[in-house]
């Protein structure tokens, strides 16, 4: 039976950050319910690129959000001044707030804010501006270029739409960004905020964004979508890029309790590190997050791994996990194999999956990988979901290009 970890005296006085709402826009599901159903069924959203003509590129597979027509979700007055990534974020934020059952405009003063993460800002908007500049002239560049392509455009638009007058900011740490944004939001809750919208969303499926991904050299060259992204497999040759992500509503648990809300889970621990020269520090980030949560390694029930899909990076993560838990010591999963790596949206989508796993007592599967490489002795959940009747604590890991490492511990909410 899981024993509630003892918390330091100073932490017992701090408000707990409770996730009460989840909003998802992903390649294998528009909306949290549709996406989670697809994940548990192992249904992938990877396929041929349709958002632009990719016929001349060496990689033509991505995770696109199906059926997401911007004009059907965003007021027409906002279309000229927003990038696709901001539009996706607005949809995710709306769902998360509605699902939390809270109206931020009812909060007085500066009690509600928004902190999100983005890797590339409005990449597609920026590309259109450059195309107009070089083909027609400066007078054809949109006046909105000055902010629509900026990383902070999404939290700004979310705060305006929902009257979130508290602290707002944007985090840039690539794949680690969703966790880093959550960590900062938790800090705001501890400092007295009542509610924060947080997480990450990215969309870089345009020629400009695609050129950057190709230049990075980490995209899988496998043609078949189902086998292109296979973390911890001996034949892994890179990852697949996707668009989308998840936004979460995080509240002061005491405030949520007064509304009669139990929530999905508590953000118990967060930590970040930065790699040194030839010194990966993912393990240290995980250890710091566990310490922050007051949880020991043997109390962790599941790990949502970063799962880079590159042999060297997979081996490094496997060694970190084995050092923490022992070979095959804890169930590990990488559900992002069904969506591709979503930049800042990747780790926030993993956080959403971890919270729903706590609710439903089930570990979602990893697709693509059918057999783990011999040098990665992990208990990788593949093929089908795995029921875990005592699933109480999840560790979520993420690594961003350039040396970012982040980890978060989420645990089931207290009942009663």
PDB file of N, CA, C and O in Angstrom, residues 355-391:
ATOM      1  N   UNK A 355      -1.248  12.047 -15.703  1.00  0.00           N
ATOM      2  CA  UNK A 355      -2.375  12.356 -14.822  1.00  0.00           C
ATOM      3  C   UNK A 355      -3.577  11.464 -15.123  1.00  0.00           C
ATOM      4  O   UNK A 355      -4.257  10.984 -14.202  1.00  0.00           O
ATOM      5  N   UNK A 356      -3.846  11.202 -16.395  1.00  0.00           N
ATOM      6  CA  UNK A 356      -4.951  10.317 -16.749  1.00  0.00           C
ATOM      7  C   UNK A 356      -4.625   8.867 -16.405  1.00  0.00           C
ATOM      8  O   UNK A 356      -5.525   8.080 -16.077  1.00  0.00           O
ATOM      9  N   UNK A 357      -3.347   8.514 -16.470  1.00  0.00           N
ATOM     10  CA  UNK A 357      -2.939   7.173 -16.043  1.00  0.00           C
ATOM     11  C   UNK A 357      -3.222   6.980 -14.556  1.00  0.00           C
ATOM     12  O   UNK A 357      -3.684   5.915 -14.129  1.00  0.00           O
ATOM     13  N   UNK A 358      -2.958   8.020 -13.744  1.00  0.00           N
ATOM     14  CA  UNK A 358      -3.273   7.939 -12.313  1.00  0.00           C
ATOM     15  C   UNK A 358      -4.770   7.778 -12.099  1.00  0.00           C
ATOM     16  O   UNK A 358      -5.213   7.010 -11.251  1.00  0.00           O
ATOM     17  N   UNK A 359      -5.551   8.496 -12.880  1.00  0.00           N
ATOM     18  CA  UNK A 359      -7.009   8.414 -12.735  1.00  0.00           C
ATOM     19  C   UNK A 359      -7.539   7.039 -13.093  1.00  0.00           C
ATOM     20  O   UNK A 359      -8.375   6.474 -12.377  1.00  0.00           O
ATOM     21  N   UNK A 360      -7.044   6.478 -14.205  1.00  0.00           N
ATOM     22  CA  UNK A 360      -7.603   5.234 -14.725  1.00  0.00           C
ATOM     23  C   UNK A 360      -6.814   3.991 -14.311  1.00  0.00           C
ATOM     24  O   UNK A 360      -7.194   2.881 -14.688  1.00  0.00           O
ATOM     25  N   UNK A 361      -5.700   4.197 -13.579  1.00  0.00           N
ATOM     26  CA  UNK A 361      -4.885   3.070 -13.110  1.00  0.00           C
ATOM     27  C   UNK A 361      -4.398   2.205 -14.274  1.00  0.00           C
ATOM     28  O   UNK A 361      -4.487   0.978 -14.252  1.00  0.00           O
ATOM     29  N   UNK A 362      -3.886   2.858 -15.297  1.00  0.00           N
ATOM     30  CA  UNK A 362      -3.438   2.136 -16.480  1.00  0.00           C
ATOM     31  C   UNK A 362      -2.248   2.868 -17.097  1.00  0.00           C
ATOM     32  O   UNK A 362      -2.196   4.097 -17.098  1.00  0.00           O
ATOM     33  N   UNK A 363      -1.293   2.106 -17.608  1.00  0.00           N
ATOM     34  CA  UNK A 363      -0.129   2.668 -18.287  1.00  0.00           C
ATOM     35  C   UNK A 363      -0.349   2.555 -19.794  1.00  0.00           C
ATOM     36  O   UNK A 363      -0.531   1.447 -20.308  1.00  0.00           O
ATOM     37  N   UNK A 364      -0.350   3.661 -20.516  1.00  0.00           N
ATOM     38  CA  UNK A 364      -0.545   3.589 -21.971  1.00  0.00           C
ATOM     39  C   UNK A 364       0.655   2.952 -22.644  1.00  0.00           C
ATOM     40  O   UNK A 364       1.773   2.996 -22.121  1.00  0.00           O
ATOM     41  N   UNK A 365       0.465   2.373 -23.826  1.00  0.00           N
ATOM     42  CA  UNK A 365       1.561   1.654 -24.474  1.00  0.00           C
ATOM     43  C   UNK A 365       2.475   2.563 -25.288  1.00  0.00           C
ATOM     44  O   UNK A 365       2.127   3.689 -25.634  1.00  0.00           O
ATOM     45  N   UNK A 366       3.638   2.021 -25.607  1.00  0.00           N
ATOM     46  CA  UNK A 366       4.562   2.604 -26.577  1.00  0.00           C
ATOM     47  C   UNK A 366       4.357   1.873 -27.892  1.00  0.00           C
ATOM     48  O   UNK A 366       4.363   0.641 -27.921  1.00  0.00           O
ATOM     49  N   UNK A 367       4.142   2.612 -28.970  1.00  0.00           N
ATOM     50  CA  UNK A 367       4.006   1.978 -30.281  1.00  0.00           C
ATOM     51  C   UNK A 367       5.314   2.154 -31.042  1.00  0.00           C
ATOM     52  O   UNK A 367       6.203   2.879 -30.626  1.00  0.00           O
ATOM     53  N   UNK A 368       5.415   1.513 -32.181  1.00  0.00           N
ATOM     54  CA  UNK A 368       6.643   1.607 -32.977  1.00  0.00           C
ATOM     55  C   UNK A 368       7.697   0.627 -32.512  1.00  0.00           C
ATOM     56  O   UNK A 368       8.175  -0.203 -33.282  1.00  0.00           O
ATOM     57  N   UNK A 369       8.056   0.685 -31.250  1.00  0.00           N
ATOM     58  CA  UNK A 369       9.026  -0.244 -30.686  1.00  0.00           C
ATOM     59  C   UNK A 369       8.333  -1.549 -30.313  1.00  0.00           C
ATOM     60  O   UNK A 369       7.374  -1.544 -29.536  1.00  0.00           O
ATOM     61  N   UNK A 370       8.800  -2.636 -30.856  1.00  0.00           N
ATOM     62  CA  UNK A 370       8.235  -3.943 -30.518  1.00  0.00           C
ATOM     63  C   UNK A 370       9.177  -4.745 -29.620  1.00  0.00           C
ATOM     64  O   UNK A 370       8.731  -5.591 -28.854  1.00  0.00           O
ATOM     65  N   UNK A 371      10.464  -4.468 -29.722  1.00  0.00           N
ATOM     66  CA  UNK A 371      11.448  -5.156 -28.896  1.00  0.00           C
ATOM     67  C   UNK A 371      12.522  -4.162 -28.476  1.00  0.00           C
ATOM     68  O   UNK A 371      13.081  -3.445 -29.288  1.00  0.00           O
ATOM     69  N   UNK A 372      12.799  -4.132 -27.174  1.00  0.00           N
ATOM     70  CA  UNK A 372      13.790  -3.211 -26.631  1.00  0.00           C
ATOM     71  C   UNK A 372      15.194  -3.732 -26.913  1.00  0.00           C
ATOM     72  O   UNK A 372      15.458  -4.945 -26.839  1.00  0.00           O
ATOM     73  N   UNK A 373      16.110  -2.833 -27.229  1.00  0.00           N
ATOM     74  CA  UNK A 373      17.497  -3.217 -27.488  1.00  0.00           C
ATOM     75  C   UNK A 373      18.113  -3.853 -26.248  1.00  0.00           C
ATOM     76  O   UNK A 373      17.776  -3.500 -25.115  1.00  0.00           O
ATOM     77  N   UNK A 374      19.010  -4.779 -26.457  1.00  0.00           N
ATOM     78  CA  UNK A 374      19.633  -5.494 -25.344  1.00  0.00           C
ATOM     79  C   UNK A 374      20.382  -4.567 -24.400  1.00  0.00           C
ATOM     80  O   UNK A 374      20.490  -4.852 -23.196  1.00  0.00           O
ATOM     81  N   UNK A 375      20.909  -3.452 -24.930  1.00  0.00           N
ATOM     82  CA  UNK A 375      21.657  -2.539 -24.071  1.00  0.00           C
ATOM     83  C   UNK A 375      20.765  -1.500 -23.395  1.00  0.00           C
ATOM     84  O   UNK A 375      21.256  -0.569 -22.752  1.00  0.00           O
ATOM     85  N   UNK A 376      19.432  -1.655 -23.528  1.00  0.00           N
ATOM     86  CA  UNK A 376      18.472  -0.783 -22.838  1.00  0.00           C
ATOM     87  C   UNK A 376      17.517  -1.667 -22.020  1.00  0.00           C
ATOM     88  O   UNK A 376      16.365  -1.892 -22.425  1.00  0.00           O
ATOM     89  N   UNK A 377      17.985  -2.201 -20.896  1.00  0.00           N
ATOM     90  CA  UNK A 377      17.177  -3.153 -20.118  1.00  0.00           C
ATOM     91  C   UNK A 377      16.043  -2.471 -19.352  1.00  0.00           C
ATOM     92  O   UNK A 377      16.084  -2.315 -18.124  1.00  0.00           O
ATOM     93  N   UNK A 378      15.005  -2.073 -20.099  1.00  0.00           N
ATOM     94  CA  UNK A 378      13.867  -1.375 -19.513  1.00  0.00           C
ATOM     95  C   UNK A 378      12.604  -2.210 -19.647  1.00  0.00           C
ATOM     96  O   UNK A 378      12.437  -2.960 -20.620  1.00  0.00           O
ATOM     97  N   UNK A 379      11.710  -2.046 -18.694  1.00  0.00           N
ATOM     98  CA  UNK A 379      10.396  -2.688 -18.752  1.00  0.00           C
ATOM     99  C   UNK A 379       9.462  -1.784 -19.550  1.00  0.00           C
ATOM    100  O   UNK A 379       8.577  -1.131 -18.999  1.00  0.00           O
ATOM    101  N   UNK A 380       9.702  -1.719 -20.854  1.00  0.00           N
ATOM    102  CA  UNK A 380       8.937  -0.831 -21.719  1.00  0.00           C
ATOM    103  C   UNK A 380       7.562  -1.439 -22.003  1.00  0.00           C
ATOM    104  O   UNK A 380       7.461  -2.579 -22.454  1.00  0.00           O
ATOM    105  N   UNK A 381       6.528  -0.670 -21.748  1.00  0.00           N
ATOM    106  CA  UNK A 381       5.160  -1.140 -21.978  1.00  0.00           C
ATOM    107  C   UNK A 381       4.858  -0.981 -23.468  1.00  0.00           C
ATOM    108  O   UNK A 381       4.801   0.134 -23.986  1.00  0.00           O
ATOM    109  N   UNK A 382       4.677  -2.082 -24.160  1.00  0.00           N
ATOM    110  CA  UNK A 382       4.403  -2.063 -25.597  1.00  0.00           C
ATOM    111  C   UNK A 382       3.181  -2.917 -25.906  1.00  0.00           C
ATOM    112  O   UNK A 382       2.757  -3.739 -25.089  1.00  0.00           O
ATOM    113  N   UNK A 383       2.628  -2.699 -27.082  1.00  0.00           N
ATOM    114  CA  UNK A 383       1.550  -3.564 -27.562  1.00  0.00           C
ATOM    115  C   UNK A 383       0.178  -3.201 -27.053  1.00  0.00           C
ATOM    116  O   UNK A 383      -0.746  -2.978 -27.830  1.00  0.00           O
ATOM    117  N   UNK A 384       0.016  -3.118 -25.738  1.00  0.00           N
ATOM    118  CA  UNK A 384      -1.292  -2.856 -25.147  1.00  0.00           C
ATOM    119  C   UNK A 384      -1.105  -2.148 -23.813  1.00  0.00           C
ATOM    120  O   UNK A 384      -0.034  -2.221 -23.205  1.00  0.00           O
ATOM    121  N   UNK A 385      -2.136  -1.448 -23.342  1.00  0.00           N
ATOM    122  CA  UNK A 385      -2.047  -0.804 -22.024  1.00  0.00           C
ATOM    123  C   UNK A 385      -1.831  -1.845 -20.926  1.00  0.00           C
ATOM    124  O   UNK A 385      -2.212  -3.006 -21.065  1.00  0.00           O
ATOM    125  N   UNK A 386      -1.225  -1.415 -19.841  1.00  0.00           N
ATOM    126  CA  UNK A 386      -0.996  -2.303 -18.703  1.00  0.00           C
ATOM    127  C   UNK A 386      -1.729  -1.760 -17.478  1.00  0.00           C
ATOM    128  O   UNK A 386      -1.496  -0.643 -17.041  1.00  0.00           O
ATOM    129  N   UNK A 387      -2.629  -2.547 -16.928  1.00  0.00           N
ATOM    130  CA  UNK A 387      -3.365  -2.138 -15.731  1.00  0.00           C
ATOM    131  C   UNK A 387      -2.449  -2.245 -14.512  1.00  0.00           C
ATOM    132  O   UNK A 387      -1.755  -3.247 -14.321  1.00  0.00           O
ATOM    133  N   UNK A 388      -2.469  -1.204 -13.688  1.00  0.00           N
ATOM    134  CA  UNK A 388      -1.702  -1.192 -12.437  1.00  0.00           C
ATOM    135  C   UNK A 388      -2.636  -0.718 -11.330  1.00  0.00           C
ATOM    136  O   UNK A 388      -2.886   0.480 -11.184  1.00  0.00           O
ATOM    137  N   UNK A 389      -3.166  -1.620 -10.535  1.00  0.00           N
ATOM    138  CA  UNK A 389      -4.177  -1.245  -9.540  1.00  0.00           C
ATOM    139  C   UNK A 389      -3.669  -0.330  -8.427  1.00  0.00           C
ATOM    140  O   UNK A 389      -4.466   0.273  -7.721  1.00  0.00           O
ATOM    141  N   UNK A 390      -2.351  -0.207  -8.275  1.00  0.00           N
ATOM    142  CA  UNK A 390      -1.805   0.668  -7.237  1.00  0.00           C
ATOM    143  C   UNK A 390      -0.963   1.772  -7.858  1.00  0.00           C
ATOM    144  O   UNK A 390       0.112   2.113  -7.359  1.00  0.00           O
ATOM    145  N   UNK A 391      -1.437   2.335  -8.945  1.00  0.00           N
ATOM    146  CA  UNK A 391      -0.689   3.388  -9.631  1.00  0.00           C
ATOM    147  C   UNK A 391      -0.958   4.713  -8.921  1.00  0.00           C
ATOM    148  O   UNK A 391      -2.045   5.277  -9.015  1.00  0.00           O
TER     149      UNK A 391
END
